[in-house]
mmCIF file of C-alpha atoms in Angstrom:
data_model
loop_
_atom_site.group_PDB
_atom_site.id
_atom_site.type_symbol
_atom_site.label_atom_id
_atom_site.label_comp_id
_atom_site.label_asym_id
_atom_site.label_seq_id
_atom_site.Cartn_x
_atom_site.Cartn_y
_atom_site.Cartn_z
ATOM 1 C CA PRO S 40 -27.467 -43.818 48.647
ATOM 2 C CA LEU S 41 -25.018 -46.527 48.261
ATOM 3 C CA ARG S 42 -27.671 -49.128 48.655
ATOM 4 C CA THR S 43 -30.003 -48.384 46.665
ATOM 5 C CA VAL S 44 -27.397 -48.783 43.983
ATOM 6 C CA ALA S 45 -26.534 -52.311 45.386
ATOM 7 C CA ALA S 46 -30.006 -53.033 45.534
ATOM 8 C CA VAL S 47 -30.591 -51.833 41.861
ATOM 9 C CA ILE S 48 -27.324 -53.951 40.321
ATOM 10 C CA LYS S 49 -28.374 -57.125 42.500
ATOM 11 C CA MET S 50 -32.414 -56.770 40.840
ATOM 12 C CA HIS S 51 -31.241 -56.435 37.756
ATOM 13 C CA SER S 52 -29.116 -59.382 38.009
ATOM 14 C CA MET S 53 -31.331 -61.716 39.148
ATOM 15 C CA HIS S 54 -33.247 -60.045 36.587
ATOM 16 C CA GLU S 55 -30.969 -60.778 33.982
ATOM 17 C CA LYS S 56 -30.749 -64.609 35.149
ATOM 18 C CA GLN S 57 -34.109 -65.533 34.004
ATOM 19 C CA VAL S 58 -34.664 -63.148 31.724
ATOM 20 C CA GLU S 59 -32.296 -62.178 28.478
ATOM 21 C CA SER S 60 -32.933 -58.936 27.958
ATOM 22 C CA ASN S 61 -32.319 -56.248 25.505
ATOM 23 C CA TRP S 62 -31.909 -53.436 25.807
ATOM 24 C CA TRP S 63 -31.612 -50.245 23.267
ATOM 25 C CA ARG S 64 -32.054 -46.163 23.508
ATOM 26 C CA SER S 65 -35.529 -45.435 23.286
ATOM 27 C CA THR S 66 -36.903 -42.452 21.325
ATOM 28 C CA TYR S 67 -39.517 -40.143 23.021
ATOM 29 C CA GLU S 68 -41.817 -37.783 21.319
ATOM 30 C CA LYS S 69 -41.356 -34.020 22.589
ATOM 31 C CA ASN S 70 -44.053 -32.754 24.520
ATOM 32 C CA VAL S 71 -46.727 -29.341 23.043
ATOM 33 C CA TRP S 72 -47.974 -26.941 25.166
ATOM 34 C CA GLU S 73 -50.831 -24.822 25.075
ATOM 35 C CA ASP S 74 -49.781 -21.224 25.778
ATOM 36 C CA PRO S 75 -52.454 -19.984 28.120
ATOM 37 C CA PRO S 76 -54.642 -17.202 26.888
ATOM 38 C CA TRP S 77 -53.706 -13.078 27.543
ATOM 39 C CA TYR S 78 -55.638 -12.917 30.211
ATOM 40 C CA ILE S 79 -54.949 -15.486 32.360
ATOM 41 C CA LEU S 80 -51.238 -14.218 32.076
ATOM 42 C CA ALA S 81 -52.884 -10.696 32.845
ATOM 43 C CA LEU S 82 -54.498 -12.197 35.801
ATOM 44 C CA VAL S 83 -51.503 -13.906 37.368
ATOM 45 C CA GLN S 84 -49.058 -10.483 36.600
ATOM 46 C CA LEU S 85 -52.507 -8.461 39.227
ATOM 47 C CA ASN S 86 -52.560 -10.980 41.794
ATOM 48 C CA TYR S 87 -49.234 -11.405 41.756
ATOM 49 C CA LEU S 88 -48.789 -7.437 41.999
ATOM 50 C CA VAL S 89 -52.132 -7.126 44.513
ATOM 51 C CA MET S 90 -49.723 -9.184 46.617
ATOM 52 C CA VAL S 91 -46.451 -7.891 46.623
ATOM 53 C CA THR S 92 -47.890 -4.813 46.665
ATOM 54 C CA MET S 93 -49.915 -5.874 49.586
ATOM 55 C CA ALA S 94 -46.244 -7.636 51.550
ATOM 56 C CA ILE S 95 -44.954 -3.860 50.837
ATOM 57 C CA ILE S 96 -47.535 -2.539 52.924
ATOM 58 C CA ALA S 97 -47.270 -4.700 56.118
ATOM 59 C CA GLU S 98 -43.763 -4.700 55.781
ATOM 60 C CA TRP S 99 -43.669 -0.743 55.894
ATOM 61 C CA PHE S 100 -46.574 -1.447 58.838
ATOM 62 C CA ARG S 101 -44.089 -3.528 60.790
ATOM 63 C CA SER S 102 -41.180 -1.902 60.388
ATOM 64 C CA HIS S 103 -42.458 1.096 61.948
ATOM 65 C CA HIS S 104 -44.290 -1.212 64.888
ATOM 66 C CA LEU S 105 -48.448 -0.187 63.743
ATOM 67 C CA ILE S 106 -47.977 -4.318 63.636
ATOM 68 C CA GLN S 107 -47.148 -6.577 65.629
ATOM 69 C CA SER S 108 -44.957 -8.989 63.545
ATOM 70 C CA SER S 109 -44.211 -12.718 65.424
ATOM 71 C CA GLY S 110 -40.659 -13.409 63.622
ATOM 72 C CA PRO S 111 -37.855 -13.276 64.708
ATOM 73 C CA GLN S 112 -36.552 -8.974 64.331
ATOM 74 C CA GLU S 113 -32.742 -7.334 64.850
ATOM 75 C CA LEU S 114 -32.472 -5.011 67.960
ATOM 76 C CA ASP S 115 -32.214 -1.475 67.767
ATOM 77 C CA LYS S 116 -28.609 -1.278 68.079
ATOM 78 C CA GLN S 117 -27.851 -3.266 64.934
ATOM 79 C CA LYS S 118 -29.904 -1.365 62.694
ATOM 80 C CA GLY S 119 -25.886 -0.560 61.299
ATOM 81 C CA PHE S 120 -24.953 -4.481 60.149
ATOM 82 C CA VAL S 121 -24.991 -5.138 57.061
ATOM 83 C CA PRO S 122 -28.606 -7.554 57.136
ATOM 84 C CA LEU S 123 -27.946 -11.028 57.003
ATOM 85 C CA ASP S 124 -31.303 -11.391 53.993
ATOM 86 C CA ASP S 125 -32.653 -9.183 50.616
ATOM 87 C CA PRO S 126 -35.150 -7.199 51.489
ATOM 88 C CA PHE S 127 -36.790 -8.795 48.419
ATOM 89 C CA VAL S 128 -36.294 -12.216 49.749
ATOM 90 C CA THR S 129 -37.111 -11.181 53.377
ATOM 91 C CA LEU S 130 -40.089 -9.685 52.205
ATOM 92 C CA TYR S 131 -41.093 -12.701 50.523
ATOM 93 C CA VAL S 132 -41.169 -14.677 52.946
ATOM 94 C CA ASN S 133 -43.104 -12.965 55.534
ATOM 95 C CA ASN S 134 -45.638 -12.661 53.903
ATOM 96 C CA LEU S 135 -46.656 -14.813 50.623
ATOM 97 C CA TYR S 136 -44.537 -17.445 51.185
ATOM 98 C CA ARG S 137 -45.917 -17.858 55.251
ATOM 99 C CA MET S 138 -49.486 -17.930 54.386
ATOM 100 C CA GLY S 139 -49.139 -20.714 52.100
ATOM 101 C CA SER S 140 -46.428 -22.522 53.873
ATOM 102 C CA ASP S 141 -49.080 -25.551 55.292
ATOM 103 C CA VAL S 142 -48.588 -26.917 51.463
ATOM 104 C CA VAL S 143 -45.017 -27.477 51.706
ATOM 105 C CA ASN S 144 -42.140 -29.268 53.922
ATOM 106 C CA ARG S 145 -45.007 -31.007 55.506
ATOM 107 C CA PRO S 146 -43.357 -33.401 58.492
ATOM 108 C CA LEU S 147 -43.715 -37.381 57.586
ATOM 109 C CA ALA S 148 -44.252 -40.133 59.195
ATOM 110 C CA GLY S 149 -43.881 -43.186 57.212
ATOM 111 C CA PRO S 150 -41.926 -44.339 54.741
ATOM 112 C CA PRO S 151 -42.131 -41.423 50.583
ATOM 113 C CA SER S 152 -44.553 -44.052 48.861
ATOM 114 C CA VAL S 153 -47.440 -43.721 46.648
ATOM 115 C CA LEU S 154 -49.106 -43.567 49.999
ATOM 116 C CA THR S 155 -47.675 -42.277 52.872
ATOM 117 C CA LYS S 156 -48.920 -40.725 56.013
ATOM 118 C CA ILE S 157 -48.029 -36.915 57.642
ATOM 119 C CA LYS S 158 -48.604 -35.191 60.995
ATOM 120 C CA GLU S 159 -51.078 -32.729 61.124
ATOM 121 C CA ARG S 160 -50.421 -29.383 62.591
ATOM 122 C CA VAL S 161 -52.458 -26.736 62.567
ATOM 123 C CA THR S 162 -51.344 -22.725 62.485
ATOM 124 C CA HIS S 163 -53.259 -19.584 65.297
ATOM 125 C CA ASN S 164 -50.969 -16.951 63.270
ATOM 126 C CA HIS S 165 -51.033 -16.861 59.831
ATOM 127 C CA GLY S 166 -47.677 -19.358 59.282
ATOM 128 C CA TRP S 167 -45.655 -18.002 61.308
ATOM 129 C CA SER S 168 -45.424 -20.825 63.908
ATOM 130 C CA TYR S 169 -47.296 -24.265 63.871
ATOM 131 C CA GLU S 170 -48.318 -27.632 66.403
ATOM 132 C CA PHE S 171 -48.288 -30.430 66.427
ATOM 133 C CA THR S 172 -53.171 -31.774 66.979
ATOM 134 C CA GLY S 173 -51.079 -35.857 67.114
ATOM 135 C CA ARG S 174 -52.736 -37.234 64.754
ATOM 136 C CA VAL S 175 -51.853 -38.821 61.420
ATOM 137 C CA CYS S 176 -52.839 -37.997 58.155
ATOM 138 C CA ASP S 177 -52.759 -41.275 55.018
ATOM 139 C CA VAL S 178 -51.361 -39.031 52.003
ATOM 140 C CA ILE S 179 -51.188 -39.723 48.729
ATOM 141 C CA ASN S 180 -47.890 -39.061 48.055
ATOM 142 C CA MET S 181 -47.308 -36.221 44.331
ATOM 143 C CA GLY S 182 -43.885 -34.553 45.998
ATOM 144 C CA SER S 183 -41.293 -37.292 46.215
ATOM 145 C CA TYR S 184 -37.745 -38.221 44.656
ATOM 146 C CA ASN S 185 -38.689 -41.615 44.790
ATOM 147 C CA TYR S 186 -39.723 -42.315 41.208
ATOM 148 C CA LEU S 187 -39.258 -45.733 40.578
ATOM 149 C CA GLY S 188 -40.752 -46.514 44.594
ATOM 150 C CA PHE S 189 -36.801 -47.558 45.139
ATOM 151 C CA SER S 190 -38.273 -46.633 49.142
ATOM 152 C CA GLY S 191 -41.967 -47.808 49.253
ATOM 153 C CA THR S 192 -42.424 -50.796 51.679
ATOM 154 C CA GLU S 193 -44.480 -52.587 49.682
ATOM 155 C CA SER S 194 -41.150 -52.611 46.519
ATOM 156 C CA GLY S 195 -39.272 -55.250 47.583
ATOM 157 C CA CYS S 196 -36.127 -54.439 48.095
ATOM 158 C CA ILE S 197 -36.598 -54.137 51.997
ATOM 159 C CA GLU S 198 -34.512 -57.489 52.182
ATOM 160 C CA ILE S 199 -32.167 -56.871 49.607
ATOM 161 C CA VAL S 200 -31.213 -53.707 50.650
ATOM 162 C CA THR S 201 -30.748 -54.932 54.204
ATOM 163 C CA SER S 202 -28.116 -58.229 52.725
ATOM 164 C CA THR S 203 -27.278 -55.631 50.451
ATOM 165 C CA LEU S 204 -25.774 -52.960 53.638
ATOM 166 C CA GLN S 205 -25.007 -56.160 55.735
ATOM 167 C CA GLU S 206 -21.724 -57.950 52.502
ATOM 168 C CA ASN S 207 -21.021 -53.652 51.931
ATOM 169 C CA GLY S 208 -21.585 -52.030 55.354
ATOM 170 C CA ILE S 209 -23.551 -48.550 54.481
ATOM 171 C CA GLY S 210 -21.290 -45.891 54.111
ATOM 172 C CA ILE S 211 -17.768 -45.633 52.275
ATOM 173 C CA CYS S 212 -17.094 -42.127 53.143
ATOM 174 C CA GLY S 213 -15.704 -39.410 50.392
ATOM 175 C CA THR S 214 -15.918 -38.980 47.135
ATOM 176 C CA ARG S 215 -14.984 -41.644 43.973
ATOM 177 C CA GLN S 216 -12.214 -39.458 42.859
ATOM 178 C CA GLU S 217 -11.296 -40.498 46.752
ATOM 179 C CA PHE S 218 -11.252 -43.846 47.181
ATOM 180 C CA GLY S 219 -15.310 -43.908 47.175
ATOM 181 C CA SER S 220 -15.306 -45.777 43.642
ATOM 182 C CA THR S 221 -16.342 -49.259 44.600
ATOM 183 C CA GLN S 222 -17.221 -52.330 41.788
ATOM 184 C CA LEU S 223 -20.420 -51.573 42.986
ATOM 185 C CA HIS S 224 -19.808 -47.926 41.494
ATOM 186 C CA ASN S 225 -18.929 -50.047 37.865
ATOM 187 C CA ASP S 226 -21.588 -52.302 37.602
ATOM 188 C CA LEU S 227 -23.941 -49.874 37.627
ATOM 189 C CA ASP S 228 -21.989 -47.890 35.500
ATOM 190 C CA LYS S 229 -21.530 -50.397 33.103
ATOM 191 C CA MET S 230 -25.160 -51.314 33.061
ATOM 192 C CA VAL S 231 -26.364 -47.353 32.234
ATOM 193 C CA ALA S 232 -23.823 -47.509 29.718
ATOM 194 C CA ARG S 233 -25.776 -51.226 28.263
ATOM 195 C CA PHE S 234 -29.164 -49.531 29.080
ATOM 196 C CA LEU S 235 -28.062 -46.756 26.532
ATOM 197 C CA GLY S 236 -26.433 -47.948 23.799
ATOM 198 C CA VAL S 237 -23.358 -45.866 24.325
ATOM 199 C CA GLU S 238 -18.987 -47.175 24.929
ATOM 200 C CA ASP S 239 -19.229 -46.557 28.772
ATOM 201 C CA ALA S 240 -20.903 -43.758 31.105
ATOM 202 C CA VAL S 241 -20.803 -42.276 34.404
ATOM 203 C CA CYS S 242 -23.259 -42.227 36.777
ATOM 204 C CA PHE S 243 -24.164 -38.982 40.169
ATOM 205 C CA PRO S 244 -25.458 -38.661 43.074
ATOM 206 C CA MET S 245 -27.959 -36.479 41.676
ATOM 207 C CA GLY S 246 -29.436 -33.494 38.523
ATOM 208 C CA PHE S 247 -27.513 -30.306 39.868
ATOM 209 C CA CYS S 248 -24.482 -32.248 40.453
ATOM 210 C CA THR S 249 -24.370 -33.333 37.322
ATOM 211 C CA ASN S 250 -25.681 -30.042 35.852
ATOM 212 C CA SER S 251 -22.680 -28.176 37.717
ATOM 213 C CA MET S 252 -19.692 -30.759 37.640
ATOM 214 C CA ASN S 253 -20.304 -31.477 34.039
ATOM 215 C CA ILE S 254 -21.144 -28.634 31.822
ATOM 216 C CA SER S 255 -18.809 -26.530 32.754
ATOM 217 C CA ALA S 256 -16.588 -28.844 31.579
ATOM 218 C CA PHE S 257 -17.721 -29.369 28.075
ATOM 219 C CA VAL S 258 -19.158 -25.809 27.423
ATOM 220 C CA ASP S 259 -17.172 -22.192 27.712
ATOM 221 C CA LYS S 260 -19.436 -19.125 27.687
ATOM 222 C CA VAL S 261 -17.740 -16.400 25.694
ATOM 223 C CA LYS S 262 -20.002 -13.415 24.827
ATOM 224 C CA GLY S 263 -23.490 -15.166 26.887
ATOM 225 C CA LEU S 264 -22.864 -18.107 23.348
ATOM 226 C CA PRO S 265 -21.998 -21.044 24.953
ATOM 227 C CA ASN S 266 -18.546 -22.729 22.506
ATOM 228 C CA ILE S 267 -18.237 -26.477 22.546
ATOM 229 C CA LYS S 268 -14.406 -27.128 24.489
ATOM 230 C CA ARG S 269 -12.202 -29.027 21.406
#
């Protein structure tokens, strides 16, 4: 977001006034992961096979109305239409994902800091629906995109972000190639290039966007092998 970019640039400029920074390209050691034992792999495959088998059986019972399904169902007059979802996707969501859905998509009740708050919820039908208890729990946040801690109340960014919003507004209402590039973007590009020790840099708002918009511009797929474009 633009306000985060502006906050980063302003904090960096404040730091440069105090300390003369010497940016350099870092080197990282390659992580070495130990391969799991063969029996662990066998047990994982066996457990997955058992879960899929039980899911197929349960879905067959639901399709023949032998057990009740709490999820949405197609009407009998719609059976001849093309299904909206892939059969295996429906099988997975209804029987595998649903059973463990309580550990994901937790409703937040606070900023995504190191410590955050979530709303407590319970299910009485094995994950088909949830009810809020009204209780808010304090938890350790281990699944956030807030890598640098800018979203936390203890980060010290609130005052800087507030002043930046007053100066630059909330949004630019357009992409960079369509009148959406500001001096903040240019400053961020130059700062990243200086940090990496390269001539120039272009910043993108998300990792997937970086891959999807750049790899196709430099690489062709010919006979299954990537060829660098000249």
